[in-house]
CSV table of C-alpha atoms in Angstrom, one decimal:
chain,number,residue,atom,x,y,z
A,1,THR,CA,0.0,0.0,0.0
A,2,PRO,CA,1.5,3.4,-0.9
A,3,PHE,CA,2.1,6.0,1.8
A,4,ASP,CA,2.1,9.7,1.2
A,5,THR,CA,4.9,11.3,3.2
A,6,VAL,CA,3.6,14.8,2.2
A,7,TYR,CA,7.2,16.1,2.3
A,8,THR,CA,10.0,14.7,0.2
A,9,ALA,CA,11.3,11.5,1.6
A,10,ASP,CA,15.1,12.0,2.1
A,11,CYS,CA,16.3,9.0,4.1
A,12,ALA,CA,15.2,5.6,5.4
A,13,GLU,CA,16.7,3.1,7.6
A,14,PHE,CA,15.7,-0.3,9.1
A,15,CYS,CA,16.4,-1.1,12.7
A,16,PRO,CA,19.5,-3.3,13.0
A,17,LEU,CA,18.7,-4.6,16.5
A,18,PRO,CA,17.7,-8.3,16.8
A,19,GLY,CA,14.0,-8.8,17.1
A,20,HIS,CA,13.2,-5.3,15.8
A,21,GLU,CA,14.3,-5.5,12.1
A,22,ASN,CA,10.7,-4.8,11.2
A,23,ILE,CA,10.9,-1.2,12.3
A,24,LEU,CA,11.5,1.3,9.5
A,25,LEU,CA,12.4,5.0,9.9
A,26,CYS,CA,11.7,7.5,7.1
A,27,GLY,CA,12.9,11.1,7.3
A,28,THR,CA,11.5,13.9,5.2
A,29,TYR,CA,12.6,17.4,4.1
A,30,GLN,CA,10.5,20.2,2.8
A,31,LEU,CA,11.4,23.9,2.0
A,32,ILE,CA,8.4,26.1,2.6
A,33,LYS,CA,8.9,28.7,-0.2
A,34,GLU,CA,6.7,31.4,1.4
A,35,THR,CA,8.6,31.5,4.7
A,36,GLY,CA,12.0,29.9,3.8
A,37,LYS,CA,11.5,27.5,6.7
A,38,LYS,CA,12.7,23.9,6.4
A,39,LYS,CA,10.4,21.4,7.9
A,40,GLY,CA,10.5,17.6,8.3
A,41,ARG,CA,8.9,14.6,9.7
A,42,LEU,CA,10.2,11.3,11.1
A,43,TYR,CA,7.9,8.5,10.3
A,44,THR,CA,8.2,5.2,12.2
A,45,PHE,CA,6.7,2.1,10.6
A,46,ASP,CA,6.2,-1.5,11.5
A,47,ILE,CA,6.5,-3.4,8.2
A,48,GLU,CA,6.3,-6.9,9.7
A,49,HIS,CA,4.0,-7.9,6.9
A,50,GLY,CA,5.9,-6.2,4.1
A,51,THR,CA,3.8,-3.1,3.7
A,52,LEU,CA,3.7,0.4,5.1
A,53,ASP,CA,0.2,-0.1,6.6
A,54,THR,CA,1.3,0.2,10.3
A,55,LEU,CA,2.5,3.8,11.1
A,56,LEU,CA,3.6,3.7,14.7
A,57,GLN,CA,4.5,7.4,15.2
A,58,THR,CA,5.0,10.7,13.4
A,59,THR,CA,7.5,13.2,14.9
A,60,GLU,CA,7.5,16.8,13.6
A,61,THR,CA,11.0,18.2,13.3
A,62,SER,CA,13.0,20.6,11.1
A,63,ALA,CA,14.1,19.2,7.8
A,64,ILE,CA,15.8,15.8,8.2
A,65,LEU,CA,19.0,15.1,6.3
A,66,ASP,CA,19.8,11.7,7.7
A,67,VAL,CA,18.9,9.2,10.4
A,68,LYS,CA,21.0,6.4,11.9
A,69,TRP,CA,20.3,3.7,14.5
A,70,CYS,CA,22.7,2.9,17.3
A,71,HIS,CA,23.6,-0.8,16.9
A,72,ASN,CA,23.4,-1.4,20.6
A,73,THR,CA,20.6,-1.0,23.2
A,74,ILE,CA,21.1,0.5,26.7
A,75,SER,CA,18.7,-0.9,29.3
A,76,ASP,CA,16.2,-2.0,26.6
A,77,ASN,CA,16.3,1.5,25.0
A,78,GLY,CA,16.9,1.9,21.3
A,79,TYR,CA,18.6,5.1,20.1
A,80,ILE,CA,18.7,7.1,16.8
A,81,GLY,CA,20.7,10.1,15.7
A,82,LEU,CA,18.8,12.6,13.6
A,83,VAL,CA,20.7,15.1,11.5
A,84,GLN,CA,18.6,18.2,10.6
A,85,ALA,CA,18.9,21.3,8.5
A,86,GLY,CA,20.6,24.2,10.3
A,87,GLY,CA,23.3,22.0,11.7
A,88,LYS,CA,21.2,20.4,14.4
A,89,VAL,CA,21.8,16.8,15.7
A,90,ASP,CA,19.2,15.2,18.0
A,91,ILE,CA,19.5,11.9,19.8
A,92,TYR,CA,16.2,10.1,20.4
A,93,SER,CA,15.4,7.1,22.6
A,94,THR,CA,12.5,4.7,22.9
A,95,ASP,CA,11.9,1.7,25.2
A,96,LEU,CA,12.0,-1.3,22.9
A,97,SER,CA,10.6,-3.6,25.6
A,98,LYS,CA,7.2,-2.0,25.3
A,99,SER,CA,4.7,-2.8,22.6
A,100,THR,CA,4.6,0.7,21.2
A,101,ILE,CA,7.3,3.1,19.9
A,102,SER,CA,7.5,6.5,21.4
A,103,TRP,CA,10.5,8.5,20.5
A,104,GLN,CA,11.7,11.1,23.1
A,105,CYS,CA,14.5,13.6,22.4
A,106,VAL,CA,17.3,13.0,25.0
A,107,GLU,CA,20.0,15.2,23.6
A,108,SER,CA,20.2,18.1,21.2
A,109,GLN,CA,23.2,19.9,19.8
A,110,THR,CA,23.6,22.6,17.2
A,111,HIS,CA,26.6,23.1,14.9
A,112,GLY,CA,29.4,24.9,16.7
A,113,GLU,CA,28.9,23.1,20.0
A,114,PRO,CA,31.0,20.0,20.8
A,115,LEU,CA,29.1,16.8,20.1
A,116,LEU,CA,30.0,13.4,21.6
A,117,LEU,CA,28.5,10.3,20.0
């Protein structure tokens, strides 16, 4: 089944963690011409049955350039790094032991500040 991301889909990545390979992230990017603002969305899908029918969460952000999974969990939490327009990097976390995905921003840095990954 097709899914309309509304904004331009810019990046996608499957979860590399064992038992969660069915989770797909899709980041989008859109320039709003009237305001010059760059907007984005992070879509989290469960594609266990090979389709995009199960949207788990939509997170509004500034325009997303890239998204990467951390290949390890910490106390059952999964982590992703989200690179956004304007030099911003956010680290998000979710509890993978729960039946739902709920991304929470746990760290945010803007270009020019030191960033430790």
